[in-house]
Coordinates of C-alpha atoms (C1' of nucleotides) in Angstrom, one line a residue:
Chain H
M210 CA -0.7 2.3 -0.5
N211 CA -3.8 2.9 -2.7
S212 CA -4.0 5.4 -5.5
R213 CA -6.9 7.3 -3.4
F214 CA -4.4 9.8 -2.3
V215 CA -3.2 10.6 -5.9
M216 CA -7.0 11.1 -7.2
A217 CA -7.7 13.1 -4.4
A218 CA -5.0 15.5 -4.6
H219 CA -5.8 15.8 -8.6
V220 CA -9.4 16.5 -7.5
L221 CA -8.4 19.4 -5.2
G222 CA -5.9 20.9 -7.8
M223 CA -8.5 20.8 -10.0
L224 CA -10.9 22.7 -8.2
A225 CA -8.2 25.2 -7.3
L226 CA -7.5 25.9 -10.9
H227 CA -11.3 26.4 -11.6
E228 CA -11.6 28.5 -8.5
R229 CA -9.2 30.7 -9.9
E230 CA -10.9 31.1 -13.5
D231 CA -13.9 31.6 -12.4
A232 CA -16.2 30.5 -9.4
I233 CA -18.3 27.4 -11.3
T234 CA -18.6 24.2 -9.6
V235 CA -17.1 21.1 -11.3
T236 CA -19.0 17.9 -11.8
S237 CA -17.6 14.5 -10.7
E238 CA -17.9 13.4 -14.5
A239 CA -15.8 16.0 -15.5
M240 CA -13.0 15.1 -12.8
A241 CA -13.3 11.6 -13.5
E242 CA -12.5 11.9 -17.3
S243 CA -9.3 14.3 -16.3
I244 CA -8.4 11.3 -14.0
Q245 CA -9.3 8.7 -16.2
T246 CA -11.3 6.8 -13.7
N247 CA -15.3 6.4 -13.1
P248 CA -17.3 9.0 -11.5
V249 CA -18.5 6.7 -8.6
V250 CA -14.7 6.3 -7.9
V251 CA -14.4 10.2 -7.6
R252 CA -17.6 10.5 -5.7
R253 CA -16.4 8.1 -3.3
L254 CA -13.5 10.3 -2.6
L255 CA -15.4 13.3 -2.5
G256 CA -17.4 11.9 0.2
D257 CA -14.2 11.7 2.2
L258 CA -13.1 14.9 1.3
S259 CA -16.5 16.6 2.3
R260 CA -16.5 14.8 5.7
A261 CA -13.2 16.3 6.4
G262 CA -14.7 19.6 5.3
L263 CA -12.1 20.3 2.5
V264 CA -14.9 20.3 -0.2
E265 CA -18.8 21.6 -0.7
T266 CA -20.8 19.4 -2.8
K267 CA -24.0 20.3 -4.2
R268 CA -26.8 17.9 -5.8
G269 CA -29.3 18.4 -8.6
A270 CA -29.1 20.2 -11.9
G271 CA -26.0 22.8 -12.0
G272 CA -24.6 21.3 -8.7
G273 CA -21.3 19.8 -8.4
V274 CA -17.9 20.3 -6.2
R275 CA -16.0 23.5 -5.0
L276 CA -13.8 24.1 -2.2
A277 CA -14.8 24.6 1.0
R278 CA -11.9 26.6 2.3
A279 CA -9.3 28.8 0.9
P280 CA -6.6 26.7 -1.0
E281 CA -3.7 28.6 0.8
S282 CA -5.4 26.9 4.3
I283 CA -5.4 23.3 2.8
T284 CA -2.2 21.2 2.7
L285 CA -1.5 18.0 1.0
C286 CA -1.5 16.6 4.6
D287 CA -5.3 17.3 5.1
I288 CA -5.9 15.3 1.9
Y289 CA -3.7 12.4 2.7
K290 CA -5.4 12.2 6.4
A291 CA -8.8 12.8 4.8
V292 CA -8.7 9.7 2.2
G293 CA -6.2 7.5 4.1
E294 CA -7.8 7.2 7.6
G295 CA -7.5 3.9 8.8
A296 CA -4.6 2.9 6.3
E297 CA -1.5 2.2 7.5
L298 CA 1.7 3.3 5.7
F299 CA 3.6 0.4 6.5
G300 CA 1.9 -3.0 6.6
R301 CA 2.0 -5.4 9.4
H302 CA 1.8 -9.2 8.6
P303 CA -1.6 -10.7 9.2
A304 CA -0.5 -13.4 11.7
G305 CA 1.3 -10.8 13.9
P306 CA 4.3 -12.0 16.0
N307 CA 4.4 -15.4 18.1
P308 CA 3.1 -14.4 21.3
M309 CA 5.1 -17.8 22.5
C310 CA 8.3 -16.3 21.6
P311 CA 9.4 -13.5 24.3
V312 CA 11.3 -11.5 21.4
A313 CA 8.8 -11.4 18.6
P314 CA 5.8 -9.4 20.5
M315 CA 8.9 -6.7 21.7
V316 CA 10.1 -6.3 18.2
A317 CA 6.7 -5.5 16.8
E318 CA 6.0 -3.3 19.5
Y319 CA 9.4 -1.2 18.9
L320 CA 8.8 -1.1 15.2
E321 CA 5.2 0.5 15.9
E322 CA 7.0 3.4 17.5
V323 CA 9.5 3.4 14.6
F324 CA 6.3 3.8 12.3
R325 CA 4.7 6.3 14.1
R326 CA 7.8 8.5 13.5
A327 CA 8.1 7.9 10.0
E328 CA 4.4 8.5 9.4
A329 CA 4.8 11.8 11.7
A330 CA 7.5 12.7 9.0
V331 CA 5.4 11.9 6.2
H332 CA 2.7 14.3 7.4
Q333 CA 5.2 16.9 8.1
S334 CA 6.6 16.7 4.4
L335 CA 3.3 16.6 2.8
G336 CA 2.0 19.4 5.3
G337 CA 4.6 21.7 3.8
T338 CA 2.5 21.9 0.4
T339 CA -0.5 23.7 0.4
V340 CA -3.1 23.0 -2.4
A341 CA -2.8 26.7 -3.5
Q342 CA 1.1 26.3 -4.2
M343 CA 0.2 23.2 -6.1
S344 CA -2.3 24.8 -8.3
H345 CA 0.1 27.6 -8.8
E346 CA 3.0 25.7 -10.1
V347 CA 0.4 23.5 -12.5
D348 CA -1.0 26.6 -13.7
K349 CA 2.4 27.8 -14.5
R350 CA 3.4 24.8 -16.5
I351 CA 0.0 24.8 -18.6
R352 CA 0.9 28.3 -19.7
A353 CA 4.5 27.4 -20.5
L354 CA 2.9 24.9 -23.0
G355 CA 0.8 27.6 -24.2
G356 CA -2.7 25.4 -23.4
K357 CA -5.9 26.5 -22.2
G358 CA -8.1 25.3 -19.5
C359 CA -9.7 21.7 -19.4
R360 CA -13.0 22.1 -21.1
Chain D
M60 CA 2.6 -1.2 1.6
N61 CA 3.7 -4.9 2.2
S62 CA 4.7 -6.6 5.3
R63 CA 8.1 -7.3 3.9
F64 CA 9.8 -4.7 5.8
V65 CA 8.1 -5.6 9.2
M66 CA 9.5 -9.1 8.7
A67 CA 12.9 -7.8 7.5
A68 CA 13.3 -5.7 10.5
H69 CA 12.0 -8.6 12.7
V70 CA 14.7 -10.8 11.2
L71 CA 17.5 -8.4 11.6
G72 CA 16.4 -7.7 15.0
M73 CA 16.6 -11.4 16.1
L74 CA 20.0 -11.7 14.5
A75 CA 21.4 -8.7 16.5
L76 CA 20.1 -10.2 19.4
H77 CA 21.7 -13.8 18.8
E78 CA 24.9 -11.9 18.1
R79 CA 25.0 -10.6 21.5
E80 CA 24.3 -13.9 23.3
D81 CA 26.5 -16.0 21.2
A82 CA 28.0 -16.0 17.7
I83 CA 25.6 -19.0 16.6
T84 CA 23.9 -18.3 13.4
V85 CA 20.3 -19.0 13.2
T86 CA 18.1 -20.9 10.8
S87 CA 15.4 -19.5 8.8
E88 CA 12.9 -22.1 10.4
A89 CA 13.5 -20.4 13.7
M90 CA 12.8 -17.0 12.6
A91 CA 10.0 -18.2 10.6
E92 CA 8.5 -19.6 13.9
S93 CA 8.9 -16.1 15.5
I94 CA 7.4 -14.4 12.8
Q95 CA 4.8 -16.8 12.6
T96 CA 5.2 -17.5 8.7
N97 CA 6.7 -19.9 6.5
P98 CA 10.6 -20.5 6.2
V99 CA 10.5 -19.7 2.6
V100 CA 9.0 -16.5 2.8
V101 CA 11.8 -15.9 5.4
R102 CA 14.4 -17.0 2.8
R103 CA 13.2 -15.1 0.2
L104 CA 13.6 -12.0 2.7
L105 CA 17.1 -13.2 3.2
G106 CA 17.9 -13.1 -0.3
D107 CA 17.3 -9.6 -0.7
L108 CA 19.0 -8.6 2.6
S109 CA 21.9 -10.8 1.6
R110 CA 22.3 -9.1 -1.8
A111 CA 22.1 -5.9 0.0
G112 CA 25.2 -6.9 2.0
L113 CA 23.2 -7.0 5.4
V114 CA 23.3 -10.4 6.2
E115 CA 25.5 -13.7 5.6
T116 CA 23.9 -17.0 5.2
K117 CA 25.5 -20.4 5.1
R118 CA 24.2 -23.5 3.6
G119 CA 24.1 -27.1 4.6
A120 CA 24.5 -28.9 8.1
G121 CA 25.1 -26.3 10.7
G122 CA 24.6 -23.5 8.4
G123 CA 22.0 -20.5 9.2
V124 CA 22.4 -16.6 8.9
R125 CA 24.1 -14.1 10.6
L126 CA 24.9 -10.0 10.2
A127 CA 27.2 -9.3 7.6
R128 CA 28.0 -6.1 9.5
A129 CA 28.2 -4.7 12.9
P130 CA 24.8 -3.8 14.0
E131 CA 25.6 -0.3 14.7
S132 CA 26.4 0.5 11.0
I133 CA 22.9 -1.0 9.9
T134 CA 19.8 1.5 10.0
L135 CA 16.2 0.8 9.6
C136 CA 16.4 2.8 6.1
D137 CA 19.1 0.2 4.8
I138 CA 16.7 -2.5 5.6
Y139 CA 13.4 -0.5 3.7
K140 CA 15.6 0.0 0.8
A141 CA 16.7 -3.5 0.4
V142 CA 13.3 -5.2 0.7
G143 CA 11.2 -2.5 -0.8
E144 CA 13.3 -1.9 -4.0
G145 CA 11.1 -1.1 -6.7
A146 CA 8.1 -0.8 -4.4
E147 CA 6.6 3.0 -4.5
L148 CA 5.4 4.6 -1.3
F149 CA 2.3 6.0 -2.9
G150 CA 0.7 4.5 -5.4
R151 CA -0.4 6.0 -8.8
H152 CA -3.7 4.9 -10.6
P153 CA -3.1 2.5 -13.4
A154 CA -4.6 4.3 -16.1
G155 CA -2.4 7.4 -15.3
P156 CA -3.7 11.0 -16.1
N157 CA -5.5 11.7 -19.2
P158 CA -3.1 12.9 -22.0
M159 CA -6.1 14.9 -23.8
C160 CA -6.6 16.9 -20.7
P161 CA -4.1 19.7 -20.5
V162 CA -4.0 19.8 -16.6
A163 CA -4.0 16.4 -15.4
P164 CA -0.5 15.5 -16.8
M165 CA 0.7 18.4 -15.0
V166 CA -0.9 17.4 -11.7
A167 CA 0.8 14.2 -12.0
E168 CA 4.2 15.4 -12.7
Y169 CA 4.1 17.9 -9.8
L170 CA 3.0 15.0 -7.4
E171 CA 5.8 12.9 -8.3
E172 CA 7.9 15.7 -6.6
V173 CA 5.9 15.6 -3.8
F174 CA 6.4 11.9 -3.5
R175 CA 10.2 12.0 -3.6
R176 CA 10.2 14.5 -0.8
A177 CA 7.9 12.6 1.2
E178 CA 10.0 9.4 0.4
A179 CA 13.2 11.2 1.3
A180 CA 11.4 12.1 4.8
V181 CA 10.7 8.5 5.4
H182 CA 14.3 7.4 4.6
Q183 CA 15.6 10.1 6.8
S184 CA 13.4 8.9 9.6
L185 CA 14.4 5.4 9.5
G186 CA 17.9 6.1 9.0
G187 CA 17.9 7.6 12.3
T188 CA 17.6 4.2 14.0
T189 CA 20.3 1.5 13.8
V190 CA 19.7 -2.2 14.6
A191 CA 22.0 -1.9 17.5
Q192 CA 19.4 0.9 19.0
M193 CA 16.3 -1.7 18.2
S194 CA 17.8 -4.8 19.4
H195 CA 19.2 -3.0 22.9
E196 CA 15.7 -1.4 23.2
V197 CA 14.1 -4.9 22.6
D198 CA 16.5 -6.6 25.2
K199 CA 15.8 -4.0 27.7
R200 CA 12.1 -4.9 27.4
I201 CA 12.8 -8.8 27.8
R202 CA 14.6 -8.3 30.8
A203 CA 12.0 -6.2 32.1
L204 CA 9.6 -9.2 31.9
G205 CA 12.3 -11.7 33.5
G206 CA 12.1 -14.0 30.1
K207 CA 15.3 -15.5 28.9
G208 CA 16.0 -15.8 24.8
C209 CA 13.5 -17.5 22.2
R210 CA 14.7 -21.1 22.2
Chain B
dC66 C1' 26.6 -41.0 2.4
dG67 C1' 23.1 -39.1 5.1
dA68 C1' 21.4 -35.1 7.8
dT69 C1' 20.7 -30.5 7.7
dA70 C1' 19.8 -25.7 5.6
dT71 C1' 19.7 -22.5 1.9
dG72 C1' 18.2 -21.1 -2.7
dT73 C1' 14.4 -20.7 -6.0
dA74 C1' 11.2 -22.2 -9.2
dA75 C1' 6.0 -22.6 -9.6
dC76 C1' 1.8 -22.8 -8.1
dT77 C1' -2.4 -22.0 -5.3
dT78 C1' -5.0 -18.8 -2.0
dC79 C1' -6.9 -14.6 -0.2
dG80 C1' -7.8 -9.8 0.6
dG81 C1' -7.9 -5.1 -1.2
dC82 C1' -8.9 -1.9 -4.8
dG83 C1' -10.6 0.2 -8.6
dG84 C1' -14.6 -0.6 -12.0
dT85 C1' -19.3 -0.9 -13.0
dT86 C1' -24.3 -1.0 -12.4
dC87 C1' -28.2 0.5 -10.3
dC88 C1' -31.2 3.3 -7.8
dA89 C1' -32.4 7.0 -4.2
dA90 C1' -32.3 11.6 -3.0
dA91 C1' -32.0 16.8 -3.8
dT92 C1' -31.9 20.8 -7.0
dC93 C1' -32.9 23.3 -10.8
dG94 C1' -35.4 25.3 -14.8
dT95 C1' -39.8 25.2 -17.4
Chain C
dA296 C1' -45.8 19.5 -10.9
dC297 C1' -42.3 17.0 -14.0
dG298 C1' -38.4 16.0 -16.0
dA299 C1' -33.6 16.6 -16.3
dT300 C1' -29.2 16.6 -13.9
dT301 C1' -26.0 15.8 -10.3
dT302 C1' -24.5 13.6 -6.0
dG303 C1' -25.0 9.6 -2.6
dG304 C1' -24.3 5.2 -1.7
dA305 C1' -25.0 0.4 -2.1
dA306 C1' -24.0 -4.1 -4.3
dC307 C1' -21.5 -6.7 -7.2
dC308 C1' -17.3 -8.1 -10.2
dG309 C1' -12.8 -9.0 -11.6
dC310 C1' -8.1 -8.0 -11.4
dC311 C1' -3.6 -8.1 -9.3
dG312 C1' -0.2 -8.4 -6.0
dA313 C1' 1.8 -10.7 -1.9
dA314 C1' 1.9 -14.6 1.5
dG315 C1' 1.5 -19.3 1.7
dT316 C1' 2.7 -23.9 0.1
dT317 C1' 5.1 -27.5 -2.2
dA318 C1' 8.9 -29.3 -4.7
dC319 C1' 13.5 -30.2 -5.6
dA320 C1' 18.4 -28.5 -6.4
dT321 C1' 22.7 -27.4 -4.1
dA322 C1' 25.8 -27.0 -0.5
dT323 C1' 28.0 -28.5 3.7
dC324 C1' 29.2 -31.1 7.9
dG325 C1' 30.3 -35.3 10.3

DNA sequence: CGATATGTAACTTCGGCGGTTCCAAATCGT
DNA sequence: ACGATTTGGAACCGCCGAAGTTACATATCG
């Protein structure tokens, strides 16, 4: 799978941390530096997250990004769905099952049900963690090392 | 994710069906035709499945593949582990978190725990289905359409 | 010994994704 | 009004992994 989910979770985690310190919005460039990627890549993610109603962005000087909702109300499953839309957890082989063979389509069809169950299991697992929990835990570990905030 | 899991499940499903009809082994070429891929691709999969102790292969004339264990004792999770060894369900971004930023490594570390839980959820979900169940269900659907076996 | 099948190495091809550049649009301060 | 800043997004490049393909070695049966 893509690393989009990891980056998106990283973004939301940072926003939750900064929200606690102060209400200042964060720029895509600052986040790109933390993730070690290009600001444009971050903005592409932000587009999905914004459409999903998880973050709010503001253009222009002094603009940036902040959480659109309370971090307690955002789960990792929300993020997963926001950035993974259309992407399947399990890949099918491109050609599909042989329609001439009577068993192949049936196997493929049955596997789709299995995949739906597995996907639901992932959703439930990710849904058990909120962005607030994540930021709390991360914050705890940062303090344990005596560090201060990023920037 | 790769389509290796789909193909491997397809292979095991076919073997279970043929085991019921008769004890004849199936050739990699016949399975490749059903999956619509190259026989070599199937054999690569069979290598993993064989090493995992799920199938037995026999070389030479009259050779082929058959299940190494009772289909009731093989779960889809076994297949998943056999062919997905080393592959991660969630992709990390290549560069990794910025070690200069105090929050990035902590976020990455925390996400690893989240991923382990999600991966475990998938294992449990897939572990709830056996190859025998799959072949029964597929067999039922084939009969519902009045078809006969493949080849 | 020849036909058949697996086992595997080596190479090619192709698609997806992250990275990059570039510009439009919006917002703020002066 | 103008320039600085920052998001939005189109367009393209390059890399990497996986499937596909070819070729050949090995094993087994009649």
